[in-house]
Amino acid sequence: VVKVPQKTLLMDALKEESEIIYDFCMCNPPFFANQLEAKGVNSRNPRRPPPSSVNTGGITEIMAEGGELEFVKRIIHDSLQLKKRLRWYSCMLGKKCSLAPLKEELRIQGVPKVTHTEFCQGRTMRWALAWSFYDDVQVPSPPSKRRKLEKPRKPITFMVLDSTVKELSIKAAAMGWDAVEAIDVVRAWVEKILTDLKVQHKRVPCGKDEVSLFVTAIENSWIHLRRKKRERIRQLRELPRASEDTLQAMEEEKNSQKSVSNNSDCENPKTEDSEMGLMAPDEDVQLTTGDELPEESATKEEHSDPVKEEDREAKQGETSLGKGSGDAKEPCPSEEASKLTVEKEQSPKETTRCFLFKCLMNVKKEGNDVLVEMHWVEGQNRDLMNQLCTYLRNQILRLVAS
């Protein structure tokens, strides 16, 4: 045991013993920089329960200037002078956020061997950092990152009742489908709705008494259909109002025209006869000119046919000349053609990469009813699968109601 003054670290404790080589040193540094940090006023989650153990440490044991980060940095700087006087330097840390900056400090200082580990006692977590300047020491690998086990998400489901299945089977028979079993009937209607929506689907192997479909949604077609339907309903609501107003206006105009025509008939009964007499020749002229128009058009077509044939011959001559001259400069068209083929080949690949989501749909019996499950696989947003599930359920109910 070596007595040292306050705020003494490694250098003052080992400066007189120059020949002794120690195996390791351990340090449990003061974790906190001030009392607020010690109480966890700013860092502790309010939902977290209070610590079950009583804090028995003194002020010098739990608090230091700069907290544990600065305290361990000073030990690192002392180790850079002592170097191989100790085989291993180690410190315990109370905060995970202190681990990364201290490892970075050791990397900057060029320390060759660095490792870390973690301790877990009940709800308490602590971390240990160790480093050495010896090349022959075996460095234990740090603990691998433990990935949190993702809870299996429940599938989105909806139930097709037995009475609904019977109605669907009647409609399926009317359409000439061979579906007899309840599962096949529901599967057939689901496939039809997905096809109408242009949602890609294919059957995949599954267990007994169920049918599985792998669904890939490329575009959000079900929302567009709902939007169009809302617009149609809105237009139907607005159209009757407009037609009533227009009908009233038309009736008023007709009544006014009738009253005006009656007055004019009483005042000038002979003017109409004279006007009719004058208009009759004009009508005959109009009819005759109309009768002559087809003949004129026929003659025009006869004159235009030789011109069209001449134009075609001229164009054929130009194309043949173009082909002949193109033999001298073949690379340009071939390059353009190759570019087009490359673009055409690339476009399907690009479209297959872009999708909204993918899911696995299972149709299986649940007593007398049929259960439809949609299991999320991957994609942009899980809510999109929920929308499609709601759309499928509503469409099946509408089929029965119609």
mmCIF file of C-alpha atoms in Angstrom:
data_model
loop_
_atom_site.group_PDB
_atom_site.id
_atom_site.type_symbol
_atom_site.label_atom_id
_atom_site.label_comp_id
_atom_site.label_asym_id
_atom_site.label_seq_id
_atom_site.Cartn_x
_atom_site.Cartn_y
_atom_site.Cartn_z
ATOM 1 C CA VAL A 1 0.000 0.000 0.000
ATOM 2 C CA VAL A 2 1.410 3.348 -1.058
ATOM 3 C CA LYS A 3 0.126 6.505 0.579
ATOM 4 C CA VAL A 4 -0.399 9.265 -1.952
ATOM 5 C CA PRO A 5 -1.837 12.788 -1.697
ATOM 6 C CA GLN A 6 -5.270 13.688 -3.044
ATOM 7 C CA LYS A 7 -5.727 13.842 -6.863
ATOM 8 C CA THR A 8 -2.782 11.466 -7.335
ATOM 9 C CA LEU A 9 -2.916 9.104 -10.302
ATOM 10 C CA LEU A 10 -0.436 6.539 -11.681
ATOM 11 C CA MET A 11 2.647 8.697 -12.181
ATOM 12 C CA ASP A 12 2.987 9.845 -8.552
ATOM 13 C CA ALA A 13 2.275 6.362 -7.212
ATOM 14 C CA LEU A 14 4.892 4.550 -9.371
ATOM 15 C CA LYS A 15 7.631 7.154 -9.897
ATOM 16 C CA GLU A 16 9.980 5.692 -7.253
ATOM 17 C CA GLU A 17 9.680 2.056 -8.383
ATOM 18 C CA SER A 18 11.344 2.033 -11.789
ATOM 19 C CA GLU A 19 12.296 -1.674 -12.005
ATOM 20 C CA ILE A 20 9.067 -3.378 -10.959
ATOM 21 C CA ILE A 21 6.673 -4.397 -13.752
ATOM 22 C CA TYR A 22 3.070 -4.780 -12.663
ATOM 23 C CA ASP A 23 0.634 -7.127 -14.350
ATOM 24 C CA PHE A 24 -2.342 -4.769 -14.364
ATOM 25 C CA CYS A 25 -4.025 -1.819 -12.715
ATOM 26 C CA MET A 26 -7.743 -1.340 -12.040
ATOM 27 C CA CYS A 27 -9.634 1.879 -11.532
ATOM 28 C CA ASN A 28 -13.231 2.582 -10.570
ATOM 29 C CA PRO A 29 -13.293 6.297 -11.381
ATOM 30 C CA PRO A 30 -15.758 8.881 -10.095
ATOM 31 C CA PHE A 31 -18.610 8.721 -12.568
ATOM 32 C CA PHE A 32 -20.092 12.213 -12.223
ATOM 33 C CA ALA A 33 -18.950 15.791 -12.763
ATOM 34 C CA ASN A 34 -21.450 17.467 -10.383
ATOM 35 C CA GLN A 35 -24.424 16.750 -8.123
ATOM 36 C CA LEU A 36 -27.020 17.347 -10.870
ATOM 37 C CA GLU A 37 -25.358 14.682 -12.981
ATOM 38 C CA ALA A 38 -25.158 12.360 -9.970
ATOM 39 C CA LYS A 39 -28.893 12.719 -9.356
ATOM 40 C CA GLY A 40 -29.627 12.177 -13.048
ATOM 41 C CA VAL A 41 -31.678 15.359 -13.387
ATOM 42 C CA ASN A 42 -30.807 15.921 -17.045
ATOM 43 C CA SER A 43 -29.940 12.415 -18.242
ATOM 44 C CA ARG A 44 -32.306 10.056 -16.452
ATOM 45 C CA ASN A 45 -35.535 9.057 -18.161
ATOM 46 C CA PRO A 46 -38.497 10.131 -15.984
ATOM 47 C CA ARG A 47 -40.304 6.861 -16.761
ATOM 48 C CA ARG A 48 -37.408 4.836 -15.377
ATOM 49 C CA PRO A 49 -37.934 3.642 -11.785
ATOM 50 C CA PRO A 50 -35.600 5.006 -9.072
ATOM 51 C CA PRO A 51 -32.504 2.944 -8.107
ATOM 52 C CA SER A 52 -33.171 0.204 -5.596
ATOM 53 C CA SER A 53 -29.754 0.483 -3.892
ATOM 54 C CA VAL A 54 -28.649 3.255 -1.541
ATOM 55 C CA ASN A 55 -25.764 5.518 -2.589
ATOM 56 C CA THR A 56 -23.093 5.132 0.111
ATOM 57 C CA GLY A 57 -20.189 6.768 -1.750
ATOM 58 C CA GLY A 58 -18.532 9.941 -0.559
ATOM 59 C CA ILE A 59 -18.257 13.117 -2.619
ATOM 60 C CA THR A 60 -14.645 12.386 -3.645
ATOM 61 C CA GLU A 61 -15.640 8.842 -4.673
ATOM 62 C CA ILE A 62 -18.570 9.722 -6.924
ATOM 63 C CA MET A 63 -17.610 13.167 -8.275
ATOM 64 C CA ALA A 64 -14.520 14.540 -10.007
ATOM 65 C CA GLU A 65 -13.723 17.496 -12.236
ATOM 66 C CA GLY A 66 -14.905 16.640 -15.749
ATOM 67 C CA GLY A 67 -16.480 13.371 -14.597
ATOM 68 C CA GLU A 68 -15.222 9.915 -15.541
ATOM 69 C CA LEU A 69 -14.287 10.997 -19.063
ATOM 70 C CA GLU A 70 -11.611 13.488 -17.981
ATOM 71 C CA PHE A 71 -10.492 11.247 -15.123
ATOM 72 C CA VAL A 72 -9.746 8.288 -17.421
ATOM 73 C CA LYS A 73 -8.114 10.591 -19.995
ATOM 74 C CA ARG A 74 -5.595 11.610 -17.336
ATOM 75 C CA ILE A 75 -4.872 7.926 -16.643
ATOM 76 C CA ILE A 76 -4.321 7.425 -20.393
ATOM 77 C CA HIS A 77 -1.809 10.293 -20.464
ATOM 78 C CA ASP A 78 0.023 8.796 -17.456
ATOM 79 C CA SER A 79 0.137 5.409 -19.193
ATOM 80 C CA LEU A 80 1.810 7.035 -22.213
ATOM 81 C CA GLN A 81 4.762 7.852 -19.933
ATOM 82 C CA LEU A 82 4.783 4.609 -17.947
ATOM 83 C CA LYS A 83 4.090 2.429 -21.002
ATOM 84 C CA LYS A 84 5.518 -1.069 -20.284
ATOM 85 C CA ARG A 85 5.759 -0.588 -16.526
ATOM 86 C CA LEU A 86 2.284 -2.149 -16.513
ATOM 87 C CA ARG A 87 1.148 -4.936 -18.788
ATOM 88 C CA TRP A 88 -2.518 -3.938 -18.706
ATOM 89 C CA TYR A 89 -4.242 -0.665 -17.842
ATOM 90 C CA SER A 90 -7.968 -0.915 -17.116
ATOM 91 C CA CYS A 91 -10.813 1.343 -16.000
ATOM 92 C CA MET A 92 -14.480 0.790 -15.318
ATOM 93 C CA LEU A 93 -17.014 3.192 -16.828
ATOM 94 C CA GLY A 94 -20.487 4.019 -15.586
ATOM 95 C CA LYS A 95 -21.773 5.535 -18.842
ATOM 96 C CA LYS A 96 -21.801 3.949 -22.256
ATOM 97 C CA CYS A 97 -21.384 7.371 -23.891
ATOM 98 C CA SER A 98 -17.876 7.616 -22.355
ATOM 99 C CA LEU A 99 -16.623 4.476 -24.117
ATOM 100 C CA ALA A 100 -16.397 5.774 -27.701
ATOM 101 C CA PRO A 101 -14.452 9.031 -26.981
ATOM 102 C CA LEU A 102 -11.953 7.163 -24.770
ATOM 103 C CA LYS A 103 -11.337 4.538 -27.463
ATOM 104 C CA GLU A 104 -10.833 7.372 -29.945
ATOM 105 C CA GLU A 105 -8.319 9.001 -27.577
ATOM 106 C CA LEU A 106 -6.342 5.742 -27.359
ATOM 107 C CA ARG A 107 -6.378 5.453 -31.154
ATOM 108 C CA ILE A 108 -5.085 9.017 -31.556
ATOM 109 C CA GLN A 109 -2.275 8.338 -29.057
ATOM 110 C CA GLY A 110 -1.246 5.230 -31.009
ATOM 111 C CA VAL A 111 -1.876 2.624 -28.310
ATOM 112 C CA PRO A 112 -1.467 -0.766 -30.056
ATOM 113 C CA LYS A 113 -3.721 -3.047 -27.974
ATOM 114 C CA VAL A 114 -7.193 -1.891 -26.932
ATOM 115 C CA THR A 115 -10.276 -3.849 -25.918
ATOM 116 C CA HIS A 116 -13.457 -3.420 -23.913
ATOM 117 C CA THR A 117 -16.191 -5.463 -22.299
ATOM 118 C CA GLU A 118 -19.452 -4.965 -20.423
ATOM 119 C CA PHE A 119 -20.858 -6.073 -17.083
ATOM 120 C CA CYS A 120 -24.497 -6.678 -16.327
ATOM 121 C CA GLN A 121 -25.780 -7.139 -12.781
ATOM 122 C CA GLY A 122 -29.553 -7.078 -12.638
ATOM 123 C CA ARG A 123 -30.668 -3.739 -14.062
ATOM 124 C CA THR A 124 -27.189 -2.174 -13.708
ATOM 125 C CA MET A 125 -24.830 -1.958 -16.684
ATOM 126 C CA ARG A 126 -21.129 -1.090 -16.496
ATOM 127 C CA TRP A 127 -18.364 -1.043 -19.115
ATOM 128 C CA ALA A 128 -14.639 -1.783 -18.822
ATOM 129 C CA LEU A 129 -11.872 -0.387 -21.024
ATOM 130 C CA ALA A 130 -8.393 -1.950 -21.134
ATOM 131 C CA TRP A 131 -5.223 -1.193 -23.114
ATOM 132 C CA SER A 132 -1.611 -2.398 -23.264
ATOM 133 C CA PHE A 133 1.707 -1.435 -24.873
ATOM 134 C CA TYR A 134 2.956 -5.048 -25.101
ATOM 135 C CA ASP A 135 2.832 -6.763 -28.472
ATOM 136 C CA ASP A 136 2.807 -10.328 -27.104
ATOM 137 C CA VAL A 137 -0.345 -10.010 -24.997
ATOM 138 C CA GLN A 138 -3.507 -11.715 -26.135
ATOM 139 C CA VAL A 139 -6.298 -9.231 -26.608
ATOM 140 C CA PRO A 140 -9.728 -10.724 -25.866
ATOM 141 C CA SER A 141 -12.303 -9.788 -28.440
ATOM 142 C CA PRO A 142 -14.975 -7.337 -27.282
ATOM 143 C CA PRO A 143 -18.504 -8.680 -26.836
ATOM 144 C CA SER A 144 -20.508 -8.810 -30.017
ATOM 145 C CA LYS A 145 -23.408 -6.429 -30.376
ATOM 146 C CA ARG A 146 -26.519 -8.141 -29.182
ATOM 147 C CA ARG A 147 -29.340 -7.463 -31.541
ATOM 148 C CA LYS A 148 -32.712 -7.104 -29.971
ATOM 149 C CA LEU A 149 -34.939 -9.959 -30.985
ATOM 150 C CA GLU A 150 -37.691 -8.451 -33.060
ATOM 151 C CA LYS A 151 -41.093 -9.495 -31.874
ATOM 152 C CA PRO A 152 -42.947 -11.263 -34.657
ATOM 153 C CA ARG A 153 -45.559 -8.807 -35.839
ATOM 154 C CA LYS A 154 -49.106 -10.032 -35.937
ATOM 155 C CA PRO A 155 -50.577 -10.325 -39.428
ATOM 156 C CA ILE A 156 -53.388 -8.094 -40.636
ATOM 157 C CA THR A 157 -56.501 -10.239 -40.951
ATOM 158 C CA PHE A 158 -60.142 -10.158 -41.922
ATOM 159 C CA MET A 159 -62.824 -12.828 -41.728
ATOM 160 C CA VAL A 160 -65.185 -13.923 -44.505
ATOM 161 C CA LEU A 161 -68.260 -15.400 -42.837
ATOM 162 C CA ASP A 162 -69.898 -18.635 -43.964
ATOM 163 C CA SER A 163 -72.995 -16.820 -45.278
ATOM 164 C CA THR A 164 -70.773 -14.501 -47.321
ATOM 165 C CA VAL A 165 -68.830 -17.470 -48.713
ATOM 166 C CA LYS A 166 -72.086 -19.088 -49.907
ATOM 167 C CA GLU A 167 -73.084 -15.912 -51.757
ATOM 168 C CA LEU A 168 -69.621 -15.680 -53.300
ATOM 169 C CA SER A 169 -69.781 -19.319 -54.443
ATOM 170 C CA ILE A 170 -73.132 -18.664 -56.187
ATOM 171 C CA LYS A 171 -71.627 -15.694 -58.034
ATOM 172 C CA ALA A 172 -68.524 -17.745 -58.876
ATOM 173 C CA ALA A 173 -70.698 -20.512 -60.375
ATOM 174 C CA ALA A 174 -72.583 -17.902 -62.429
ATOM 175 C CA MET A 175 -69.237 -16.742 -63.852
ATOM 176 C CA GLY A 176 -68.302 -20.319 -64.783
ATOM 177 C CA TRP A 177 -65.553 -20.822 -62.198
ATOM 178 C CA ASP A 178 -64.704 -24.315 -60.964
ATOM 179 C CA ALA A 179 -64.154 -23.205 -57.350
ATOM 180 C CA VAL A 180 -66.142 -25.439 -55.002
ATOM 181 C CA GLU A 181 -64.389 -25.330 -51.633
ATOM 182 C CA ALA A 182 -64.809 -22.231 -49.478
ATOM 183 C CA ILE A 183 -61.058 -21.505 -49.525
ATOM 184 C CA ASP A 184 -60.925 -21.735 -53.328
ATOM 185 C CA VAL A 185 -63.943 -19.441 -53.704
ATOM 186 C CA VAL A 186 -62.425 -16.703 -51.516
ATOM 187 C CA ARG A 187 -59.016 -17.163 -53.147
ATOM 188 C CA ALA A 188 -60.540 -16.818 -56.638
ATOM 189 C CA TRP A 189 -62.303 -13.564 -55.758
ATOM 190 C CA VAL A 190 -59.205 -12.171 -54.040
ATOM 191 C CA GLU A 191 -57.114 -12.986 -57.127
ATOM 192 C CA LYS A 192 -59.683 -11.277 -59.373
ATOM 193 C CA ILE A 193 -59.660 -8.116 -57.231
ATOM 194 C CA LEU A 194 -55.845 -8.084 -57.186
ATOM 195 C CA THR A 195 -55.766 -8.525 -60.969
ATOM 196 C CA ASP A 196 -58.184 -5.617 -61.423
ATOM 197 C CA LEU A 197 -55.921 -3.515 -59.199
ATOM 198 C CA LYS A 198 -52.843 -4.590 -61.236
ATOM 199 C CA VAL A 199 -51.233 -5.958 -58.076
ATOM 200 C CA GLN A 200 -48.780 -8.757 -58.848
ATOM 201 C CA HIS A 201 -49.486 -12.086 -57.120
ATOM 202 C CA LYS A 202 -48.465 -15.704 -57.480
ATOM 203 C CA ARG A 203 -49.277 -18.884 -55.618
ATOM 204 C CA VAL A 204 -46.584 -20.343 -53.385
ATOM 205 C CA PRO A 205 -46.320 -23.701 -51.593
ATOM 206 C CA CYS A 206 -48.269 -23.892 -48.345
ATOM 207 C CA GLY A 207 -49.706 -26.318 -45.819
ATOM 208 C CA LYS A 208 -52.892 -28.310 -45.959
ATOM 209 C CA ASP A 209 -56.292 -26.623 -45.911
ATOM 210 C CA GLU A 210 -54.870 -23.240 -46.919
ATOM 211 C CA VAL A 211 -53.793 -21.255 -49.973
ATOM 212 C CA SER A 212 -50.828 -18.849 -50.007
ATOM 213 C CA LEU A 213 -50.220 -15.944 -52.373
ATOM 214 C CA PHE A 214 -47.052 -13.860 -52.580
ATOM 215 C CA VAL A 215 -48.250 -10.316 -53.286
ATOM 216 C CA THR A 216 -46.117 -7.486 -54.717
ATOM 217 C CA ALA A 217 -47.723 -4.048 -54.949
ATOM 218 C CA ILE A 218 -46.026 -1.812 -57.529
ATOM 219 C CA GLU A 219 -48.341 1.208 -57.315
ATOM 220 C CA ASN A 220 -51.068 2.415 -54.994
ATOM 221 C CA SER A 221 -53.963 1.648 -57.326
ATOM 222 C CA TRP A 222 -56.572 1.050 -54.604
ATOM 223 C CA ILE A 223 -56.332 4.640 -53.327
ATOM 224 C CA HIS A 224 -56.784 5.996 -56.879
ATOM 225 C CA LEU A 225 -59.930 3.921 -57.309
ATOM 226 C CA ARG A 226 -61.359 5.191 -54.048
ATOM 227 C CA ARG A 227 -60.543 8.760 -55.062
ATOM 228 C CA LYS A 228 -62.208 8.313 -58.456
ATOM 229 C CA LYS A 229 -65.275 6.851 -56.792
ATOM 230 C CA ARG A 230 -65.516 9.811 -54.414
ATOM 231 C CA GLU A 231 -65.258 12.211 -57.362
ATOM 232 C CA ARG A 232 -67.997 10.284 -59.199
ATOM 233 C CA ILE A 233 -70.306 10.460 -56.179
ATOM 234 C CA ARG A 234 -69.584 14.171 -55.827
ATOM 235 C CA GLN A 235 -70.431 14.760 -59.497
ATOM 236 C CA LEU A 236 -73.669 12.798 -59.188
ATOM 237 C CA ARG A 237 -74.636 14.923 -56.223
ATOM 238 C CA GLU A 238 -73.904 18.155 -58.070
ATOM 239 C CA LEU A 239 -75.461 17.241 -61.451
ATOM 240 C CA PRO A 240 -79.177 17.177 -60.421
ATOM 241 C CA ARG A 241 -78.951 20.671 -58.949
ATOM 242 C CA ALA A 242 -77.476 22.080 -62.131
ATOM 243 C CA SER A 243 -80.019 20.299 -64.349
ATOM 244 C CA GLU A 244 -83.000 21.642 -62.350
ATOM 245 C CA ASP A 245 -81.744 25.206 -62.731
ATOM 246 C CA THR A 246 -81.138 24.774 -66.441
ATOM 247 C CA LEU A 247 -84.574 23.170 -66.977
ATOM 248 C CA GLN A 248 -86.293 26.085 -65.264
ATOM 249 C CA ALA A 249 -84.357 28.564 -67.397
ATOM 250 C CA MET A 250 -85.209 26.614 -70.578
ATOM 251 C CA GLU A 251 -88.917 26.548 -69.723
ATOM 252 C CA GLU A 252 -88.954 30.304 -69.114
ATOM 253 C CA GLU A 253 -87.262 30.916 -72.470
ATOM 254 C CA LYS A 254 -89.748 28.659 -74.297
ATOM 255 C CA ASN A 255 -92.723 30.438 -72.722
ATOM 256 C CA SER A 256 -91.352 33.842 -73.700
ATOM 257 C CA GLN A 257 -90.685 32.655 -77.292
ATOM 258 C CA LYS A 258 -94.242 31.282 -77.597
ATOM 259 C CA SER A 259 -95.773 34.568 -76.451
ATOM 260 C CA VAL A 260 -93.628 36.538 -78.913
ATOM 261 C CA SER A 261 -94.500 34.199 -81.815
ATOM 262 C CA ASN A 262 -98.255 34.420 -81.069
ATOM 263 C CA ASN A 263 -98.127 38.211 -81.161
ATOM 264 C CA SER A 264 -96.223 38.211 -84.453
ATOM 265 C CA ASP A 265 -98.719 35.764 -86.050
ATOM 266 C CA CYS A 266 -101.644 38.013 -85.219
ATOM 267 C CA GLU A 267 -99.995 41.178 -86.551
ATOM 268 C CA ASN A 268 -98.377 39.865 -89.812
ATOM 269 C CA PRO A 269 -100.116 36.734 -91.126
ATOM 270 C CA LYS A 270 -98.940 37.256 -94.732
ATOM 271 C CA THR A 271 -95.312 37.962 -94.092
ATOM 272 C CA GLU A 272 -94.615 34.335 -93.288
ATOM 273 C CA ASP A 273 -96.063 33.206 -96.648
ATOM 274 C CA SER A 274 -93.905 35.663 -98.536
ATOM 275 C CA GLU A 275 -90.864 34.670 -96.507
ATOM 276 C CA MET A 276 -91.559 30.995 -97.160
ATOM 277 C CA GLY A 277 -91.892 31.713 -100.856
ATOM 278 C CA LEU A 278 -88.586 33.499 -100.861
ATOM 279 C CA MET A 279 -86.864 30.835 -98.809
ATOM 280 C CA ALA A 280 -88.029 27.885 -100.911
ATOM 281 C CA PRO A 281 -85.655 28.477 -103.851
ATOM 282 C CA ASP A 282 -82.771 28.933 -101.450
ATOM 283 C CA GLU A 283 -83.574 25.604 -99.845
ATOM 284 C CA ASP A 284 -83.645 23.943 -103.269
ATOM 285 C CA VAL A 285 -80.299 25.480 -104.078
ATOM 286 C CA GLN A 286 -78.812 24.283 -100.848
ATOM 287 C CA LEU A 287 -80.052 20.755 -101.510
ATOM 288 C CA THR A 288 -78.707 20.679 -105.049
ATOM 289 C CA THR A 289 -75.349 22.005 -103.976
ATOM 290 C CA GLY A 290 -75.315 19.360 -101.294
ATOM 291 C CA ASP A 291 -76.103 16.712 -103.915
ATOM 292 C CA GLU A 292 -73.304 17.922 -106.131
ATOM 293 C CA LEU A 293 -70.719 17.882 -103.364
ATOM 294 C CA PRO A 294 -70.124 14.102 -103.429
ATOM 295 C CA GLU A 295 -69.461 14.219 -107.172
ATOM 296 C CA GLU A 296 -66.957 17.022 -106.724
ATOM 297 C CA SER A 297 -65.263 15.159 -103.908
ATOM 298 C CA ALA A 298 -65.133 12.025 -106.091
ATOM 299 C CA THR A 299 -63.481 13.942 -108.913
ATOM 300 C CA LYS A 300 -61.041 15.470 -106.451
ATOM 301 C CA GLU A 301 -60.158 12.013 -105.175
ATOM 302 C CA GLU A 302 -59.604 10.798 -108.743
ATOM 303 C CA HIS A 303 -57.229 13.696 -109.375
ATOM 304 C CA SER A 304 -55.502 13.238 -106.030
ATOM 305 C CA ASP A 305 -54.866 9.476 -106.458
ATOM 306 C CA PRO A 306 -52.125 9.894 -109.120
ATOM 307 C CA VAL A 307 -50.523 12.595 -106.999
ATOM 308 C CA LYS A 308 -50.487 10.295 -103.958
ATOM 309 C CA GLU A 309 -48.988 7.484 -106.017
ATOM 310 C CA GLU A 310 -46.285 9.830 -107.274
ATOM 311 C CA ASP A 311 -45.549 10.918 -103.703
ATOM 312 C CA ARG A 312 -45.291 7.309 -102.591
ATOM 313 C CA GLU A 313 -42.890 6.465 -105.417
ATOM 314 C CA ALA A 314 -40.791 9.502 -104.542
ATOM 315 C CA LYS A 315 -40.701 8.480 -100.856
ATOM 316 C CA GLN A 316 -39.732 4.929 -101.784
ATOM 317 C CA GLY A 317 -36.953 6.326 -103.918
ATOM 318 C CA GLU A 318 -35.757 8.454 -101.019
ATOM 319 C CA THR A 319 -35.792 5.512 -98.638
ATOM 320 C CA SER A 320 -33.878 3.343 -101.115
ATOM 321 C CA LEU A 321 -31.345 6.129 -101.547
ATOM 322 C CA GLY A 322 -31.133 6.491 -97.794
ATOM 323 C CA LYS A 323 -30.428 2.796 -97.413
ATOM 324 C CA GLY A 324 -27.774 2.910 -100.089
ATOM 325 C CA SER A 325 -26.033 5.877 -98.531
ATOM 326 C CA GLY A 326 -26.393 4.360 -95.069
ATOM 327 C CA ASP A 327 -24.122 1.476 -96.023
ATOM 328 C CA ALA A 328 -21.166 3.823 -95.880
ATOM 329 C CA LYS A 329 -22.033 5.001 -92.338
ATOM 330 C CA GLU A 330 -23.244 1.897 -90.531
ATOM 331 C CA PRO A 331 -21.886 2.533 -86.990
ATOM 332 C CA CYS A 332 -24.278 5.369 -86.120
ATOM 333 C CA PRO A 333 -27.569 3.469 -86.616
ATOM 334 C CA SER A 334 -26.150 0.351 -84.988
ATOM 335 C CA GLU A 335 -25.036 2.342 -81.954
ATOM 336 C CA GLU A 336 -28.462 3.938 -81.655
ATOM 337 C CA ALA A 337 -30.142 0.542 -81.991
ATOM 338 C CA SER A 338 -27.874 -0.943 -79.344
ATOM 339 C CA LYS A 339 -28.671 1.939 -77.009
ATOM 340 C CA LEU A 340 -32.378 1.373 -77.523
ATOM 341 C CA THR A 341 -32.071 -2.347 -76.836
ATOM 342 C CA VAL A 342 -30.033 -1.669 -73.701
ATOM 343 C CA GLU A 343 -32.651 0.806 -72.476
ATOM 344 C CA LYS A 344 -35.427 -1.691 -73.195
ATOM 345 C CA GLU A 345 -33.559 -4.426 -71.350
ATOM 346 C CA GLN A 346 -32.845 -2.189 -68.381
ATOM 347 C CA SER A 347 -36.359 -0.823 -68.022
ATOM 348 C CA PRO A 348 -37.996 -4.075 -66.779
ATOM 349 C CA LYS A 349 -35.233 -4.539 -64.209
ATOM 350 C CA GLU A 350 -35.718 -1.023 -62.925
ATOM 351 C CA THR A 351 -39.463 -1.513 -62.664
ATOM 352 C CA THR A 352 -39.054 -4.764 -60.750
ATOM 353 C CA ARG A 353 -36.835 -3.060 -58.218
ATOM 354 C CA CYS A 354 -39.403 -0.386 -57.473
ATOM 355 C CA PHE A 355 -42.294 -1.615 -55.373
ATOM 356 C CA LEU A 356 -44.441 -0.365 -52.524
ATOM 357 C CA PHE A 357 -44.449 -3.501 -50.423
ATOM 358 C CA LYS A 358 -44.407 -7.289 -50.485
ATOM 359 C CA CYS A 359 -46.530 -9.530 -48.319
ATOM 360 C CA LEU A 360 -47.581 -13.149 -47.941
ATOM 361 C CA MET A 361 -51.323 -13.737 -48.004
ATOM 362 C CA ASN A 362 -52.789 -16.899 -46.472
ATOM 363 C CA VAL A 363 -56.397 -17.982 -47.019
ATOM 364 C CA LYS A 364 -57.441 -20.735 -44.608
ATOM 365 C CA LYS A 365 -60.448 -22.215 -42.836
ATOM 366 C CA GLU A 366 -61.457 -20.957 -39.413
ATOM 367 C CA GLY A 367 -64.363 -23.177 -38.405
ATOM 368 C CA ASN A 368 -67.096 -22.629 -40.999
ATOM 369 C CA ASP A 369 -65.645 -19.238 -41.953
ATOM 370 C CA VAL A 370 -62.588 -18.309 -44.024
ATOM 371 C CA LEU A 371 -59.710 -16.280 -42.563
ATOM 372 C CA VAL A 372 -57.491 -14.086 -44.761
ATOM 373 C CA GLU A 373 -54.082 -13.202 -43.269
ATOM 374 C CA MET A 374 -51.565 -10.729 -44.701
ATOM 375 C CA HIS A 375 -48.006 -11.126 -43.361
ATOM 376 C CA TRP A 376 -45.598 -8.211 -43.923
ATOM 377 C CA VAL A 377 -42.381 -9.107 -45.796
ATOM 378 C CA GLU A 378 -40.749 -5.804 -46.803
ATOM 379 C CA GLY A 379 -41.545 -2.416 -48.295
ATOM 380 C CA GLN A 380 -41.947 1.290 -47.727
ATOM 381 C CA ASN A 381 -44.825 1.480 -45.275
ATOM 382 C CA ARG A 382 -46.822 -1.141 -43.409
ATOM 383 C CA ASP A 383 -49.887 1.116 -43.553
ATOM 384 C CA LEU A 384 -50.099 0.474 -47.325
ATOM 385 C CA MET A 385 -50.707 -3.216 -46.650
ATOM 386 C CA ASN A 386 -53.405 -2.242 -44.156
ATOM 387 C CA GLN A 387 -55.077 -0.115 -46.852
ATOM 388 C CA LEU A 388 -55.041 -3.003 -49.339
ATOM 389 C CA CYS A 389 -56.467 -5.378 -46.728
ATOM 390 C CA THR A 390 -59.315 -2.946 -45.996
ATOM 391 C CA TYR A 391 -59.987 -2.548 -49.720
ATOM 392 C CA LEU A 392 -60.158 -6.328 -50.271
ATOM 393 C CA ARG A 393 -62.567 -6.789 -47.371
ATOM 394 C CA ASN A 394 -64.839 -3.959 -48.558
ATOM 395 C CA GLN A 395 -64.862 -5.256 -52.143
ATOM 396 C CA ILE A 396 -65.858 -8.753 -51.012
ATOM 397 C CA LEU A 397 -68.708 -7.311 -48.930
ATOM 398 C CA ARG A 398 -69.850 -5.196 -51.896
ATOM 399 C CA LEU A 399 -69.904 -8.284 -54.127
ATOM 400 C CA VAL A 400 -72.388 -9.915 -51.769
ATOM 401 C CA ALA A 401 -74.486 -6.756 -51.403
ATOM 402 C CA SER A 402 -74.724 -6.167 -55.178
#
